[in-house]
XYZ file of N, CA and C in Angstrom:
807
model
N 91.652 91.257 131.497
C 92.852 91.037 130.673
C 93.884 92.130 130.972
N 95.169 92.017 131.275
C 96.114 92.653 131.736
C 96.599 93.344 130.282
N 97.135 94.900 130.445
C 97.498 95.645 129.630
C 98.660 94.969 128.864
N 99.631 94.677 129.284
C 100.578 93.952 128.340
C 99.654 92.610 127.565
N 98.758 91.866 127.862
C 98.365 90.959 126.875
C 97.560 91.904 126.017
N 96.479 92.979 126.093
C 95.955 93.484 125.133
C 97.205 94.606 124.624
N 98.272 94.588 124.749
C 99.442 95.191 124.048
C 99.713 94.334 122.877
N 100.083 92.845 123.311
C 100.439 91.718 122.457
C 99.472 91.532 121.544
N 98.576 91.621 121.902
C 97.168 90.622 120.831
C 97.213 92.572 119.540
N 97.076 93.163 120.315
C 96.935 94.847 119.094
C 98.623 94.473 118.494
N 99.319 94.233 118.726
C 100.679 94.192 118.019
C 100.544 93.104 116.839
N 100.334 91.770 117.736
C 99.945 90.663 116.956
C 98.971 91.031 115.458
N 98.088 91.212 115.918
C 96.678 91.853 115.150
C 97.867 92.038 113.934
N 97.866 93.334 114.374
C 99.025 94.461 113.002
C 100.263 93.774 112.335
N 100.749 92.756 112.912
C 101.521 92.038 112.330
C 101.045 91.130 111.318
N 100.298 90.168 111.693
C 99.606 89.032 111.092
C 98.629 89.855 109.839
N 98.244 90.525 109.981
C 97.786 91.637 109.071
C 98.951 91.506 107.580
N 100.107 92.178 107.994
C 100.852 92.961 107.368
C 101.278 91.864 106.759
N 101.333 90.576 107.410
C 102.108 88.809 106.880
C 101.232 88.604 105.935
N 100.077 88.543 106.352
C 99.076 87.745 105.363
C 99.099 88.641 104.052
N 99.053 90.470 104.084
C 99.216 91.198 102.570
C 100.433 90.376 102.454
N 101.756 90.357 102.813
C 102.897 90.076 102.078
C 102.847 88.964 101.856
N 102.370 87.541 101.841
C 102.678 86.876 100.923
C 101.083 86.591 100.094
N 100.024 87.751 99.822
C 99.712 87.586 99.096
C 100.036 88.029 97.627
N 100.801 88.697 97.789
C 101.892 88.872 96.440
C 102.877 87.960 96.021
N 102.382 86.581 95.609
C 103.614 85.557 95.346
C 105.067 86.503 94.799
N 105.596 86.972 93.866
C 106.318 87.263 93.511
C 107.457 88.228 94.215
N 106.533 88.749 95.583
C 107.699 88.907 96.289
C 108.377 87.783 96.871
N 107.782 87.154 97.465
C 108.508 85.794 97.994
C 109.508 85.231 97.004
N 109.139 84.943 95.904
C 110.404 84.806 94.773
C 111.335 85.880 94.998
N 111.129 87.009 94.797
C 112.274 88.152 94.739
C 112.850 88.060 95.905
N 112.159 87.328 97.349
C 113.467 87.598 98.663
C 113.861 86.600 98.476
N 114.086 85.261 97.904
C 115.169 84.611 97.610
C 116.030 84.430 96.405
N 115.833 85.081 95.418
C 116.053 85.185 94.154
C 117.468 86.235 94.445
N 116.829 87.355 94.876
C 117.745 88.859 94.839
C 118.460 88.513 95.410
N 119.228 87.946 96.759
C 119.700 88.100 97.808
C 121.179 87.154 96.925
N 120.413 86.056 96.334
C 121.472 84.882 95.562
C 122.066 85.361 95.049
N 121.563 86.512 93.912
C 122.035 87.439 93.057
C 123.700 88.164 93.436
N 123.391 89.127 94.627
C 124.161 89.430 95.582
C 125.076 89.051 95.976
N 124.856 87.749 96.471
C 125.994 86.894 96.970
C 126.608 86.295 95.801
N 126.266 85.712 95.021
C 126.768 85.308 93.608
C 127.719 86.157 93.130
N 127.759 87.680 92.433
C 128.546 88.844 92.544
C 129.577 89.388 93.170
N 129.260 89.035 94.532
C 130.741 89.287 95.404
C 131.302 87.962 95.475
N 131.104 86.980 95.383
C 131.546 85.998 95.598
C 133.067 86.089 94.682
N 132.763 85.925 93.281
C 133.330 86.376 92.513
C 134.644 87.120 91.992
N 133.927 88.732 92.726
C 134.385 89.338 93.101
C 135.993 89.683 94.463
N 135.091 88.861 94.714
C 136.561 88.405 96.106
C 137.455 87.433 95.859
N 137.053 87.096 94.227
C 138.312 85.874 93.884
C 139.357 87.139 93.386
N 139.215 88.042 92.948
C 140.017 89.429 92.451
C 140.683 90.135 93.692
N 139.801 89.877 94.576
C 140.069 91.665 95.736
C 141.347 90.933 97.069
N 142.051 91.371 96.610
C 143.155 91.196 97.792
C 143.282 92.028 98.926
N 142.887 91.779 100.423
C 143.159 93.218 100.856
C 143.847 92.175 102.164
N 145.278 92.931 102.846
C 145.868 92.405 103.925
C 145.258 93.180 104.892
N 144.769 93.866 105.412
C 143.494 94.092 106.340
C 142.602 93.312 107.015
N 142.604 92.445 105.751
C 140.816 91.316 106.219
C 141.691 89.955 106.040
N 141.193 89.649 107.941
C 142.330 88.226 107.822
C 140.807 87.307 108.356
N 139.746 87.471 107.889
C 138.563 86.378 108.562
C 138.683 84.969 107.907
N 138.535 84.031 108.138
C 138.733 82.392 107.557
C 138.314 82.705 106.046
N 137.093 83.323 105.609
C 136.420 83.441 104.305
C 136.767 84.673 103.613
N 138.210 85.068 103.751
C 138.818 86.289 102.903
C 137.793 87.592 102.798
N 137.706 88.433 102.291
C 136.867 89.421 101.475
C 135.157 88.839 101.382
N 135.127 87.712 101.089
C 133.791 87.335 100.735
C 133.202 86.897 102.063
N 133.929 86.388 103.333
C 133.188 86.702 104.991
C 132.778 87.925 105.085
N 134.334 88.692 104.613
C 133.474 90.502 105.267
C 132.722 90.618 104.855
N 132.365 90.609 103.513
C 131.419 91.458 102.510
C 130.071 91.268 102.651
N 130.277 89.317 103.285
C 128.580 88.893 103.620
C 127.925 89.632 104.314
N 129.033 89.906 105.414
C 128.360 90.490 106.783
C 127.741 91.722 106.346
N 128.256 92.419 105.419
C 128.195 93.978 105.161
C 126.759 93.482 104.714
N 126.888 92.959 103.505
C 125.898 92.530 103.121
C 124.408 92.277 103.076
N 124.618 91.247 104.396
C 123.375 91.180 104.943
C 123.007 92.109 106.219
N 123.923 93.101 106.257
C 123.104 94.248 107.030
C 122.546 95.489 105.872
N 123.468 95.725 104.749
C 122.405 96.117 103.740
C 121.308 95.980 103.462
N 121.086 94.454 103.453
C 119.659 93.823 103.064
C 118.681 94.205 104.266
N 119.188 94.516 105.156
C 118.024 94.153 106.469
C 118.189 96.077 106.460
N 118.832 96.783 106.582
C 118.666 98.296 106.112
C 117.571 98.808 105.158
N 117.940 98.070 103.828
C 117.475 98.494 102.790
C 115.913 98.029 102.771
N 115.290 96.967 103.562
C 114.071 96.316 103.669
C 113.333 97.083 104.851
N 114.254 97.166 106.129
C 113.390 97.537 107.040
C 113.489 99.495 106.727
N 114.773 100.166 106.468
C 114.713 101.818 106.185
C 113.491 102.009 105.513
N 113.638 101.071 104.374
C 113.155 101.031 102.692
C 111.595 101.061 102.631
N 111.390 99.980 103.849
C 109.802 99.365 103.666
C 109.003 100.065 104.494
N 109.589 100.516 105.771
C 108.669 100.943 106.800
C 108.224 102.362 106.647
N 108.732 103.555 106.516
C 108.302 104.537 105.527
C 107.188 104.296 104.611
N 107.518 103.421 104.270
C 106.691 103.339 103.033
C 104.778 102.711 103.245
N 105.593 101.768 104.203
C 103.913 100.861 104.805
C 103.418 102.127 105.595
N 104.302 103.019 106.259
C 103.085 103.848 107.040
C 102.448 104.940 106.054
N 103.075 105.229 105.422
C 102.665 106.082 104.214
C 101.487 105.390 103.441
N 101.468 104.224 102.895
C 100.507 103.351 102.604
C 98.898 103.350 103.566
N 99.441 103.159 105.157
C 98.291 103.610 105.896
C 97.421 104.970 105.644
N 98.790 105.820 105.567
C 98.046 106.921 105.215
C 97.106 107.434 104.088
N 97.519 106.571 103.361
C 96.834 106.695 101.874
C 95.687 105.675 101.714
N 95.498 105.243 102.606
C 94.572 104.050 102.608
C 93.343 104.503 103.549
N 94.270 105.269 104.171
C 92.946 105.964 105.293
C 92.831 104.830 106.917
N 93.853 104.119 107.069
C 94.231 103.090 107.753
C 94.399 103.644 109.313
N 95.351 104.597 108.911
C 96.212 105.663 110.110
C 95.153 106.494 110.585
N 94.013 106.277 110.681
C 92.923 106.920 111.429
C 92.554 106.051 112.271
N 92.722 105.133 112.806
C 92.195 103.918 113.335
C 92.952 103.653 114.578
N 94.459 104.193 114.058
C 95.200 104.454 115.416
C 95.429 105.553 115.944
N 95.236 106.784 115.158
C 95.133 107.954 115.822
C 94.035 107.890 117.102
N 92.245 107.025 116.954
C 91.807 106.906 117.911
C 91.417 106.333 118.541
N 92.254 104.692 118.473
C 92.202 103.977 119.289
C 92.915 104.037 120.829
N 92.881 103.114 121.426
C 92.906 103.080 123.111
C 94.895 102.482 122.999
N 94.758 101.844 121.611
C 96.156 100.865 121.768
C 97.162 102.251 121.639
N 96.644 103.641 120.723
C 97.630 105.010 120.736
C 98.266 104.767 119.796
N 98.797 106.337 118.814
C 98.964 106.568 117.527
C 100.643 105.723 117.724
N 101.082 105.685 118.413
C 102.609 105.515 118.745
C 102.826 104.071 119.138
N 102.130 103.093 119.339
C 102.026 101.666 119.402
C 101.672 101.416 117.862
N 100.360 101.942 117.428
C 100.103 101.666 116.227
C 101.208 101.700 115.024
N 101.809 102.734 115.333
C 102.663 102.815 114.140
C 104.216 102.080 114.142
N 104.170 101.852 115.439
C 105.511 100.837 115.594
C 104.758 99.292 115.316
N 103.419 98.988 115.555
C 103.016 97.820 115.190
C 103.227 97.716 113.253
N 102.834 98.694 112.869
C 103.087 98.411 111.123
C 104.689 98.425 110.601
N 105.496 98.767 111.877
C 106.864 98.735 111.359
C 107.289 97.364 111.950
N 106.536 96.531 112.705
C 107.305 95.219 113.200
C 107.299 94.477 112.092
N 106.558 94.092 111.035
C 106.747 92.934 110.032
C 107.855 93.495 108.947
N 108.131 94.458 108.495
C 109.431 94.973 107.885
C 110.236 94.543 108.695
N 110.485 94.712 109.939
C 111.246 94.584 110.819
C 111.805 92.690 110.288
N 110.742 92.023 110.869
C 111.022 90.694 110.592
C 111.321 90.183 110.046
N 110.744 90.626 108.723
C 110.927 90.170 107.083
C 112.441 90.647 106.525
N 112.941 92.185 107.344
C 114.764 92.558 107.183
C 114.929 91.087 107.766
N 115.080 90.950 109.092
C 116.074 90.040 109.561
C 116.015 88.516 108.850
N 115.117 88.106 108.495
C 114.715 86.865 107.980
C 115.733 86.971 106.730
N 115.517 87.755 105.634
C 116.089 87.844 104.913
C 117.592 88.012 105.193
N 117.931 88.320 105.640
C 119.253 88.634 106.374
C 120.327 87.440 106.660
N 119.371 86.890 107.401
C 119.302 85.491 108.127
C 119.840 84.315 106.780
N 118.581 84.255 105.767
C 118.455 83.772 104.727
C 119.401 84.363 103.687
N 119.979 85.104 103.657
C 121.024 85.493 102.437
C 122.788 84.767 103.353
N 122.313 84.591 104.796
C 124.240 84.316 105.563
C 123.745 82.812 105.180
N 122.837 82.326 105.200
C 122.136 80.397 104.987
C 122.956 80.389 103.237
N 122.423 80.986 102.730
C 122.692 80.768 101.151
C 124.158 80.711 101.001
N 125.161 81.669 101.661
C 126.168 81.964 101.404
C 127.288 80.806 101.483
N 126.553 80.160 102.922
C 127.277 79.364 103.615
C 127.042 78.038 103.060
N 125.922 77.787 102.525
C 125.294 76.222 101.976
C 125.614 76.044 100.418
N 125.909 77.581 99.796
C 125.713 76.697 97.848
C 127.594 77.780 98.079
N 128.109 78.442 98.495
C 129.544 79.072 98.582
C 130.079 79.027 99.540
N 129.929 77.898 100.185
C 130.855 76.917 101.549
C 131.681 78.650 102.573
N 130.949 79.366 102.439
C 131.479 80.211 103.660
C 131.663 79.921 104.760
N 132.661 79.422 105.259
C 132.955 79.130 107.020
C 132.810 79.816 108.113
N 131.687 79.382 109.180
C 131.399 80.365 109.868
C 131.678 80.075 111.271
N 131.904 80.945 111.889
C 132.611 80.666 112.880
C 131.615 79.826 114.444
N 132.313 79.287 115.287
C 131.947 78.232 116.317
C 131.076 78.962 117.092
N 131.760 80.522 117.018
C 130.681 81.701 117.691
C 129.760 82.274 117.295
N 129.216 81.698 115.875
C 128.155 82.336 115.041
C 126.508 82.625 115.806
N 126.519 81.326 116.930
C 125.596 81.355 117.332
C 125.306 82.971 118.708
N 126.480 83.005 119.254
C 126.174 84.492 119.875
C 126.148 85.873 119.012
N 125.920 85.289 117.484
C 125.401 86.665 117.039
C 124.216 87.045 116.705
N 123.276 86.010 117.641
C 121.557 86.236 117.627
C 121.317 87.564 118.521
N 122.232 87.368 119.939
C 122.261 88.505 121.023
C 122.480 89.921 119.904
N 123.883 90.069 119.897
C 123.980 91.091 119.163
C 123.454 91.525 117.915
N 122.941 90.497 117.358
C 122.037 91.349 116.433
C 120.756 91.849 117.017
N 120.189 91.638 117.921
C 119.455 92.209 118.640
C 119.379 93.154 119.168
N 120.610 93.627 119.813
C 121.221 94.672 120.308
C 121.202 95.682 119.118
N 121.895 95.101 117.552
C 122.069 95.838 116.784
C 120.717 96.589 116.113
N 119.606 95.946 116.126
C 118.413 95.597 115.298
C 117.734 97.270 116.061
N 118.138 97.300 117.631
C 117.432 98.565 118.679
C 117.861 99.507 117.859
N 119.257 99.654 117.838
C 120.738 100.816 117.345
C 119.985 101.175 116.180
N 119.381 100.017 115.636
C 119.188 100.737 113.689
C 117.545 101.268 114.162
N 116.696 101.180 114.986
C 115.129 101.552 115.063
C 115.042 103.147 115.368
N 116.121 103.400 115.810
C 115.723 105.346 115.461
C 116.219 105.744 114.345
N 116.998 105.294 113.102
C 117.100 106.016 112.308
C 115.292 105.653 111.668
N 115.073 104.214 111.631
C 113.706 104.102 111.637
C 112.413 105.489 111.859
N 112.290 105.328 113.471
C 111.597 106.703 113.278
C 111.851 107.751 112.879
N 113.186 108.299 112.817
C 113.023 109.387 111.893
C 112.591 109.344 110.758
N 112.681 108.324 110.057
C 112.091 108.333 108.558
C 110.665 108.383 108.608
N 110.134 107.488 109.084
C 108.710 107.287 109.848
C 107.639 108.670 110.128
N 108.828 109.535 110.938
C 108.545 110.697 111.379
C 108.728 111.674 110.478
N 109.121 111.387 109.463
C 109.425 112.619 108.474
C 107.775 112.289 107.357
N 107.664 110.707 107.401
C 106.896 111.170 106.515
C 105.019 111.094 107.060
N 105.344 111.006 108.516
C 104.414 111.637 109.409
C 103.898 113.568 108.966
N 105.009 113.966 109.660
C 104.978 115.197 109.217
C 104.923 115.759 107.984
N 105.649 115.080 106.733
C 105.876 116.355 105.233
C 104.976 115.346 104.390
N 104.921 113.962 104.892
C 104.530 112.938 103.639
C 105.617 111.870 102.782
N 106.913 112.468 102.519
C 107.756 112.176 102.138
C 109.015 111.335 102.591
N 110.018 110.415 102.490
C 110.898 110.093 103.107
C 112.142 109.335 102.176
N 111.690 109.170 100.783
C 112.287 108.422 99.736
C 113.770 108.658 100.077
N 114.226 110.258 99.636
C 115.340 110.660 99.469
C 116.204 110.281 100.780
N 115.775 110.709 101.860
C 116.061 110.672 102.906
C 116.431 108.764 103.717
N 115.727 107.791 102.715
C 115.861 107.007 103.359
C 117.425 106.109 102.128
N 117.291 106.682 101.021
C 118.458 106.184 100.352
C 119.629 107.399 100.673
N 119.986 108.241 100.971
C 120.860 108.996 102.009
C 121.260 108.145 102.753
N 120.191 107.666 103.911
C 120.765 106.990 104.921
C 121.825 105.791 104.501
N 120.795 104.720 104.074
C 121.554 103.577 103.297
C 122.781 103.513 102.518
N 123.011 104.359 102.328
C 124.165 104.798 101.291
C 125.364 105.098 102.036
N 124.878 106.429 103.149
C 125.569 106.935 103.784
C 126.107 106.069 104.680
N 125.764 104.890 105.469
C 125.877 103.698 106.525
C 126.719 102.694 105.159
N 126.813 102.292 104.295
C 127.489 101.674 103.615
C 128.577 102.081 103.547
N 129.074 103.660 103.371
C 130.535 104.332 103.078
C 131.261 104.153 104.728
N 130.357 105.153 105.113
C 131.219 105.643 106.829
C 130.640 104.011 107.660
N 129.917 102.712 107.400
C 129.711 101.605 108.685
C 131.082 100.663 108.037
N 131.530 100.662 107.137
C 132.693 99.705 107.007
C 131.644 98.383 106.580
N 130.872 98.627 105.673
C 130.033 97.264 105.156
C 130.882 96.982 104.015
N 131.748 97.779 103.134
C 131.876 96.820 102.136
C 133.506 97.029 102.247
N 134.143 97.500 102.931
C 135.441 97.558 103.004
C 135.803 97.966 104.497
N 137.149 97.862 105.182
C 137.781 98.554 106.113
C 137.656 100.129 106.032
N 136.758 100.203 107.290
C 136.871 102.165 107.170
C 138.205 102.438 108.007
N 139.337 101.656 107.490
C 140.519 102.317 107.828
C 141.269 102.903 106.395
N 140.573 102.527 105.287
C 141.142 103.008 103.974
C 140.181 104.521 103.791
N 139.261 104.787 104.506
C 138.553 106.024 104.663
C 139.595 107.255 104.830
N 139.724 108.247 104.035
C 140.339 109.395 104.424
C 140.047 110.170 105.454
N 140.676 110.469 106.206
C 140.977 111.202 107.151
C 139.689 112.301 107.761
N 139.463 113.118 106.431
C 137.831 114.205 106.981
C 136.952 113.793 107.213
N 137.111 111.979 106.470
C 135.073 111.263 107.017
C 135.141 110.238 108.088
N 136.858 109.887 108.106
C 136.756 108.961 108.936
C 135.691 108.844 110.563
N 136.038 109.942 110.999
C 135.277 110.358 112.429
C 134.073 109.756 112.200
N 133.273 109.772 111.099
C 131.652 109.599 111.016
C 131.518 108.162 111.065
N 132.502 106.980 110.849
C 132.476 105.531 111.321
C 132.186 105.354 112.663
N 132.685 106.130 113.375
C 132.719 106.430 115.299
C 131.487 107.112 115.711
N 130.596 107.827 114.982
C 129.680 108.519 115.881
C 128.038 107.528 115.198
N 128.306 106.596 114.830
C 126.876 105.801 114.717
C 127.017 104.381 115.315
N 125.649 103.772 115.344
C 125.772 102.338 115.877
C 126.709 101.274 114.542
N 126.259 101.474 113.477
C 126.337 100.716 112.468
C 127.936 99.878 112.698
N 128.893 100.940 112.742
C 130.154 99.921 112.971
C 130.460 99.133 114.042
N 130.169 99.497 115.449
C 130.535 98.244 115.956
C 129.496 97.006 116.104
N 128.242 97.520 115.426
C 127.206 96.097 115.375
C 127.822 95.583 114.076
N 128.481 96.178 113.111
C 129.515 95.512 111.962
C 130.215 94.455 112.319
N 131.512 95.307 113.092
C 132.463 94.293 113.907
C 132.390 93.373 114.382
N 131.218 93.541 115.445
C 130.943 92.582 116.556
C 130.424 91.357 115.709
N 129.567 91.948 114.338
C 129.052 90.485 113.700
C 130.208 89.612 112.997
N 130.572 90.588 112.238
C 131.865 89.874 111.750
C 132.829 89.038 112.197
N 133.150 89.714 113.816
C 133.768 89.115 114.808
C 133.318 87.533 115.029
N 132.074 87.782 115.299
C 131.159 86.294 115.659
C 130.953 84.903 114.596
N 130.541 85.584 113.368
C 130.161 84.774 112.237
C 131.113 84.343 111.331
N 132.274 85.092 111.243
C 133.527 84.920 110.343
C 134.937 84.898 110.742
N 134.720 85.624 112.320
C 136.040 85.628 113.067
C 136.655 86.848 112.623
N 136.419 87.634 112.067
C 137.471 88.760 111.530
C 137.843 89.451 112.788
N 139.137 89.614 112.994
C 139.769 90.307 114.103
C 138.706 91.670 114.748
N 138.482 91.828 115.627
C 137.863 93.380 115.897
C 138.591 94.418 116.112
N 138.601 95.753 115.803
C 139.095 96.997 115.665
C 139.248 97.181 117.143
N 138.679 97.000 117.276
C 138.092 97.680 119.558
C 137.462 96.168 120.105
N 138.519 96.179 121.416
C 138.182 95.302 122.542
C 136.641 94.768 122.099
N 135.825 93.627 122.404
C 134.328 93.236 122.524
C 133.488 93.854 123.966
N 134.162 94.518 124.647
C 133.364 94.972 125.629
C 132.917 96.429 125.236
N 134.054 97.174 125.194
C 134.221 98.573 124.098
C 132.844 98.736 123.350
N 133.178 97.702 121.940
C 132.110 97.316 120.690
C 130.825 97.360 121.743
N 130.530 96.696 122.705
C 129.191 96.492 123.363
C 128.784 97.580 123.706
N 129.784 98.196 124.687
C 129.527 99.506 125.822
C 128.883 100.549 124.463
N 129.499 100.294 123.597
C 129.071 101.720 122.109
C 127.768 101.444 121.787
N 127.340 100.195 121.804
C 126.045 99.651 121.003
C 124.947 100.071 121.732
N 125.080 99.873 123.295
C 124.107 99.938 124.347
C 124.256 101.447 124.525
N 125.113 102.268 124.344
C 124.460 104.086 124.993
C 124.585 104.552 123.757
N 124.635 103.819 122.240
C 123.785 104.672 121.117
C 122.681 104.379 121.538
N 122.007 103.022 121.957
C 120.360 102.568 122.240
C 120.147 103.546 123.397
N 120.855 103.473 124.625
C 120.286 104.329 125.565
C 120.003 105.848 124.976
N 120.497 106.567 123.788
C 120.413 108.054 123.586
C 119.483 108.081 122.304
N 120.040 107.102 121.813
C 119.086 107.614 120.088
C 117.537 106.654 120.162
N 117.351 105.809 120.683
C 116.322 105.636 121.049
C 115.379 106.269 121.478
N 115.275 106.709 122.900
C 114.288 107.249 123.237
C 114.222 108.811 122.488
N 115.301 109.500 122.116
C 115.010 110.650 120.769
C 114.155 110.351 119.567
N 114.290 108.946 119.203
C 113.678 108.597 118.255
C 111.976 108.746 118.710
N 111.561 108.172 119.768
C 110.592 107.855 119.652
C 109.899 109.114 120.319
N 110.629 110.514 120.978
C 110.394 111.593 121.256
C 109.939 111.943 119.881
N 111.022 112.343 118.597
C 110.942 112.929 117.447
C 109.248 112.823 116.898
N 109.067 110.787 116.577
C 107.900 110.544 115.959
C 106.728 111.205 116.708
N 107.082 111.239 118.087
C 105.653 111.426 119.176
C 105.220 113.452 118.889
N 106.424 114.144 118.404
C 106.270 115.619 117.769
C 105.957 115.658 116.990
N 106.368 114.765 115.636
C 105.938 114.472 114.527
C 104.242 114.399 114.044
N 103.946 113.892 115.401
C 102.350 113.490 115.058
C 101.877 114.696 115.582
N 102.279 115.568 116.718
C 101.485 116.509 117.449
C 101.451 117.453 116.171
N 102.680 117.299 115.287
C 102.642 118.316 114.428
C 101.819 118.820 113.500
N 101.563 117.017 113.293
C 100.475 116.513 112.214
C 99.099 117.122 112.920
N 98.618 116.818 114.029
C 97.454 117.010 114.725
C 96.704 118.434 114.766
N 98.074 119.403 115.028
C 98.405 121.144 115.548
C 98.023 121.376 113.874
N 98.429 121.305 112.856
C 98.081 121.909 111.836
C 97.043 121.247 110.971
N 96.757 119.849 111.350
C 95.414 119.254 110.821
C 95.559 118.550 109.310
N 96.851 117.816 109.470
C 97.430 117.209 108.188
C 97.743 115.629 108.611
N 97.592 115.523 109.722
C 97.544 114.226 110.133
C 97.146 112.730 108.901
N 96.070 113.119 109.090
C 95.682 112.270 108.075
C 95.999 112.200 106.241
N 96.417 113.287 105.961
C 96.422 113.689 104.234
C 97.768 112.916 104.021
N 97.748 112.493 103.063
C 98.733 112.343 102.000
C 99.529 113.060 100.578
């Protein structure tokens, strides 16, 4: 059996794993379609009030906001959850299993972050479905090339991933640190407004992450909203945050663990 199929089947494994706990909790499955309605219901609303000549997309304020929106949701699930499931390993006594297996501590632990992973985008997916089917949001002819780029985008967001991952590798902890992030990507990514109404000292911090032009570019695609920067620009930014913060990311977690190993805390919670 060739190394990439026993790659797939140990990934698989850890996934199908992580599917089968999550919907043995009926009541989450209610809450990812319940909450998301919630959400959209609220701004909907909301954008019958908010006038802004900035946002010229077919679906006013309530196109942008989706978009923002449902990258919140897929932030707040995959930042939110994956921290948390490896921490869970750890407390379970789980994360010993990949420390010495053959598949390696660093496959393993990106295998328990793929079903967060899925379950963000699904939801994601499923909150732009809702928007568009019960609040007639019009979406654009190009909606369908924003499977690519969210893909593209999905890489851009996986090292803030390991750092969280990696923090609570090393200290245990990552709570604070992962609603920071979320928060912080809502003000400076232009999710719920134009970061051209941003003052002047924070503006810069819209420009030095992936989050805004995987913003744009979606918005661009799904709602039509004009883009800030050319679509090649938006791309060229998306692909050498992935080329730089990527492989840092997965440097960081791979110290993270030696760290764990070197002082013999690996395993504790």
């Amino acid at each position: 059996m060739s190394q990439a199929r026993l790659w797939y089947d140990a990934m698989w494994g850890i996934v199908r794993r992580d599917a089968i706990l999550f919907v043995s909790y009926r009541s989450q499955l209610l809450a990812q379609f319940v909450g998301p309605l919630f959400s959209i219901t609220l701004f909907y609303y909301i954008s019958h009030i908010v006038t802004a000549k900035s946002i010229h997309s077919p679906g006013g304020y309530f196109g942008f906001v989706i978009v923002g929106l449902v990258i919140v949701q897929i932030l707040t699930i995959s930042l939110g959850v994956m921290p948390v499931t490896v921490r869970q390993e750890l407390v379970s006594g789980t994360i010993e299993r990949f420390l010495v297996s053959a598949h390696g501590p660093i496959n393993g632990i990106l295998g328990t972050m793929l079903f967060p992973l899925i379950n963000a985008i699904f939801s994601g997916v499923l909150m732009l479905t809702l928007a568009a089917l019960i609040f007639g949001l019009p979406l654009a002819a190009t909606a369908v090339l924003a499977v690519p780029v969210a893909l593209l985008g999905t890489l851009a967001f996986m090292p803030f991933a390991f750092f969280l991952v990696a923090l609570v590798m090393a200290f245990k902890q990552a709570s604070s640190a992962t609603q920071f992030i979320v928060s912080g990507v809502a003000i400076v990514g232009g999710l719920y407004f134009p970061t051209t109404v941003l003052p002047g000292w924070i503006r810069w911090a819209s420009d030095v992450q992936p989050f805004t032009p995987a913003t744009d570019l979606l918005r661009h695609l799904l709602v039509n909203t004009p883009l800030v920067h050319p679509a090649g620009v938006e791309l060229l930014k998306l692909v050498g945050f992935i080329a730089v913060l990527l492989p840092a990311g997965v440097m960081l977690l791979r110290a993270a663990i030696r760290y764990g190993q070197r002082t013999g805390t690996i395993a504790e919670y």
